[in-house]
Amino acid sequence: MSWLPAFAAAALFAPLAPAQPYPSKPIRLIVPFTPSGGTDTAARVLAQALADDAGWRFVVENRPGASGRIGTELAAKAPPDGYTLLLGSVAPNAIIPSVVTNLPYDAVKDFAPISLLATSDFVLAVHPSLPVKSVKEMIALARSKPGQINFSSVGNISGSHMTGELLKQLARIDIVHVPYKGPGAAVIAVLSGEVSFYFGSGPTLVPHANAGRLKLLATTGSKRSKFIPGLPTVSETVPGHVSSQWFGILAPAGAPRDIIARLHAAIAAATLSPKVTEQFAAVGSESIGGSPEEFAAFIRAEIAKWSKVVKSGVALE
């Protein structure tokens, strides 16, 4: 057995096989909502851009349910190897943590933020029969008819729901929330006059306004929207009323720093490219970008903001 020491020595000093460059296989991008919605669109725009520009392969996996909780939990519990990512957004990553007890994931501790992709202001649309032409007039009408003005949303604890609740609290008005299953039903509700108003997406609502089926009163960003610059912001009448849908990429906590850095560099470049910026603009979203640290701070601020709204009293029936 004299060959054993020589064999062991050879194995000890043999060069290690080089690690495969990242990514060496398709990256799974979990979208915790159904296909064709705003979150899904953002995911597919980004995946296609990275495929075209960097040659990276993505598998976009829709895992809807429970207002985004199912897919978000799945991503939180995935191996932190950089091959499973989450398309995060306001409801599962900022609102739900303040609403749902015993949530099976921690929105801060269980994720490594990579990059904020884009934000999209909500647009306040009212039925033409509502005798108002501004946010100020709508608030005055609501105060004169407590409990008689209602608004639709895409569902409980959604962004559109909480945007209405924020208006209710800051403007001190008594309005009634009516949840629907998805944006299609919420839009139909305001188009039919079943509800008085709705906070929805600009690309969906503008065509109805152009046809005279709706009136648009304001947008919900911190500044006037570059997509509908003629509309004021709600905050010009109600200070502090700022709300938006947002999309960003997160990895499970514990993902290697070098992989986070590489993901961030590629995603940030794609997000701010003219091609992606134009595609996001077509659906009413503004490309943002930013560092992982900036995205982490943004998420913490969003959680704190919506937690305050929830604790101030939100009906979730």
CSV table of C-alpha atoms in Angstrom, one decimal, residues 104-248:
chain,number,residue,atom,x,y,z
A,104,PRO,CA,-44.6,33.1,8.1
A,105,TYR,CA,-41.8,35.5,7.0
A,106,ASP,CA,-40.2,38.6,8.3
A,107,ALA,CA,-40.3,41.3,5.7
A,108,VAL,CA,-36.9,42.7,6.8
A,109,LYS,CA,-34.9,39.9,8.4
A,110,ASP,CA,-35.7,37.2,5.8
A,111,PHE,CA,-34.7,39.2,2.7
A,112,ALA,CA,-31.6,40.8,1.2
A,113,PRO,CA,-32.8,43.8,-0.9
A,114,ILE,CA,-31.0,44.1,-4.2
A,115,SER,CA,-32.6,47.0,-6.1
A,116,LEU,CA,-35.7,49.1,-6.3
A,117,LEU,CA,-36.9,48.9,-9.9
A,118,ALA,CA,-39.8,51.4,-10.3
A,119,THR,CA,-42.6,53.2,-8.7
A,120,SER,CA,-46.0,54.0,-10.0
A,121,ASP,CA,-48.4,56.7,-8.6
A,122,PHE,CA,-52.0,55.9,-8.1
A,123,VAL,CA,-54.6,58.0,-9.9
A,124,LEU,CA,-57.8,59.2,-8.1
A,125,ALA,CA,-60.7,58.6,-10.5
A,126,VAL,CA,-64.4,59.4,-9.7
A,127,HIS,CA,-67.6,58.6,-11.5
A,128,PRO,CA,-68.8,61.5,-13.7
A,129,SER,CA,-72.0,61.8,-11.7
A,130,LEU,CA,-70.1,62.8,-8.6
A,131,PRO,CA,-70.5,66.6,-8.4
A,132,VAL,CA,-66.8,67.4,-7.7
A,133,LYS,CA,-64.0,68.7,-9.8
A,134,SER,CA,-61.1,68.6,-7.3
A,135,VAL,CA,-59.8,66.8,-4.2
A,136,LYS,CA,-60.9,69.7,-2.1
A,137,GLU,CA,-64.5,69.5,-3.4
A,138,MET,CA,-64.5,65.7,-2.9
A,139,ILE,CA,-63.5,66.0,0.7
A,140,ALA,CA,-66.1,68.7,1.3
A,141,LEU,CA,-68.8,66.4,-0.2
A,142,ALA,CA,-67.6,63.4,1.9
A,143,ARG,CA,-67.8,65.6,5.0
A,144,SER,CA,-71.4,66.6,4.2
A,145,LYS,CA,-72.4,63.0,3.6
A,146,PRO,CA,-70.6,60.9,6.3
A,147,GLY,CA,-70.6,57.2,5.5
A,148,GLN,CA,-72.3,57.7,2.1
A,149,ILE,CA,-69.2,58.0,-0.2
A,150,ASN,CA,-67.6,54.7,-1.0
A,151,PHE,CA,-64.5,53.6,-2.9
A,152,SER,CA,-63.4,50.4,-4.5
A,153,SER,CA,-60.0,48.6,-4.3
A,154,VAL,CA,-58.4,45.5,-5.7
A,155,GLY,CA,-58.9,43.8,-2.3
A,156,ASN,CA,-58.3,44.1,1.4
A,157,ILE,CA,-54.8,45.4,2.5
A,158,SER,CA,-53.9,46.2,-1.1
A,159,GLY,CA,-52.2,49.3,-2.1
A,160,SER,CA,-55.4,50.8,-3.5
A,161,HIS,CA,-57.2,50.0,-0.3
A,162,MET,CA,-54.6,51.6,2.0
A,163,THR,CA,-54.3,54.6,-0.2
A,164,GLY,CA,-58.0,55.3,0.4
A,165,GLU,CA,-57.5,54.6,4.1
A,166,LEU,CA,-54.7,57.1,4.2
A,167,LEU,CA,-57.0,59.7,2.6
A,168,LYS,CA,-59.7,58.9,5.1
A,169,GLN,CA,-57.4,59.4,8.1
A,170,LEU,CA,-55.5,62.5,6.9
A,171,ALA,CA,-58.6,64.3,5.5
A,172,ARG,CA,-60.7,63.2,8.5
A,173,ILE,CA,-63.6,62.0,6.4
A,174,ASP,CA,-66.0,59.1,6.8
A,175,ILE,CA,-65.8,57.0,3.6
A,176,VAL,CA,-66.6,53.3,3.1
A,177,HIS,CA,-64.2,50.8,1.6
A,178,VAL,CA,-65.6,48.2,-0.8
A,179,PRO,CA,-63.0,45.5,-1.8
A,180,TYR,CA,-63.2,43.7,-5.1
A,181,LYS,CA,-61.3,40.8,-6.6
A,182,GLY,CA,-58.7,42.4,-8.7
A,183,PRO,CA,-58.3,45.7,-10.7
A,184,GLY,CA,-60.8,44.7,-13.4
A,185,ALA,CA,-63.7,44.4,-11.0
A,186,ALA,CA,-62.6,47.6,-9.1
A,187,VAL,CA,-62.6,49.7,-12.3
A,188,ILE,CA,-66.0,48.3,-13.4
A,189,ALA,CA,-67.4,49.3,-10.0
A,190,VAL,CA,-66.5,52.9,-10.4
A,191,LEU,CA,-67.4,53.0,-14.1
A,192,SER,CA,-70.9,51.7,-13.3
A,193,GLY,CA,-71.4,54.1,-10.4
A,194,GLU,CA,-71.5,51.3,-7.9
A,195,VAL,CA,-68.8,53.2,-6.0
A,196,SER,CA,-67.9,56.8,-6.0
A,197,PHE,CA,-64.1,56.7,-6.6
A,198,TYR,CA,-61.1,54.4,-7.0
A,199,PHE,CA,-57.3,54.8,-6.7
A,200,GLY,CA,-56.0,52.9,-9.7
A,201,SER,CA,-53.3,52.9,-12.4
A,202,GLY,CA,-53.0,55.7,-14.9
A,203,PRO,CA,-52.8,53.5,-18.1
A,204,THR,CA,-56.0,51.8,-17.1
A,205,LEU,CA,-57.9,54.9,-16.1
A,206,VAL,CA,-56.8,57.5,-18.6
A,207,PRO,CA,-58.6,55.9,-21.7
A,208,HIS,CA,-61.9,55.9,-19.7
A,209,ALA,CA,-61.4,59.5,-18.7
A,210,ASN,CA,-60.7,60.5,-22.3
A,211,ALA,CA,-64.0,58.8,-23.3
A,212,GLY,CA,-65.9,60.7,-20.6
A,213,ARG,CA,-66.6,57.7,-18.5
A,214,LEU,CA,-64.5,58.8,-15.5
A,215,LYS,CA,-63.1,62.0,-14.1
A,216,LEU,CA,-59.5,62.1,-12.9
A,217,LEU,CA,-58.8,64.4,-10.0
A,218,ALA,CA,-55.3,63.8,-8.8
A,219,THR,CA,-52.2,61.5,-8.5
A,220,THR,CA,-50.7,60.3,-5.3
A,221,GLY,CA,-47.0,60.9,-5.7
A,222,SER,CA,-44.8,63.3,-3.8
A,223,LYS,CA,-44.6,65.4,-7.0
A,224,ARG,CA,-46.8,65.7,-10.1
A,225,SER,CA,-46.7,62.8,-12.4
A,226,LYS,CA,-44.6,63.1,-15.5
A,227,PHE,CA,-47.1,60.9,-17.3
A,228,ILE,CA,-50.2,63.0,-16.4
A,229,PRO,CA,-48.6,66.4,-15.6
A,230,GLY,CA,-51.9,68.3,-15.8
A,231,LEU,CA,-53.2,66.6,-12.6
A,232,PRO,CA,-52.3,67.9,-9.2
A,233,THR,CA,-51.2,65.6,-6.4
A,234,VAL,CA,-53.5,64.7,-3.6
A,235,SER,CA,-50.9,66.0,-1.2
A,236,GLU,CA,-51.3,69.5,-2.6
A,237,THR,CA,-54.7,69.5,-0.8
A,238,VAL,CA,-54.0,66.8,1.9
A,239,PRO,CA,-50.4,67.2,3.2
A,240,GLY,CA,-48.7,63.9,3.8
A,241,HIS,CA,-50.9,61.9,1.4
A,242,VAL,CA,-48.3,60.2,-0.7
A,243,SER,CA,-48.7,56.6,-1.9
A,244,SER,CA,-47.4,54.5,-4.7
A,245,GLN,CA,-47.1,51.0,-6.0
A,246,TRP,CA,-43.5,49.9,-6.2
A,247,PHE,CA,-41.5,47.0,-7.5
A,248,GLY,CA,-38.1,45.7,-6.4
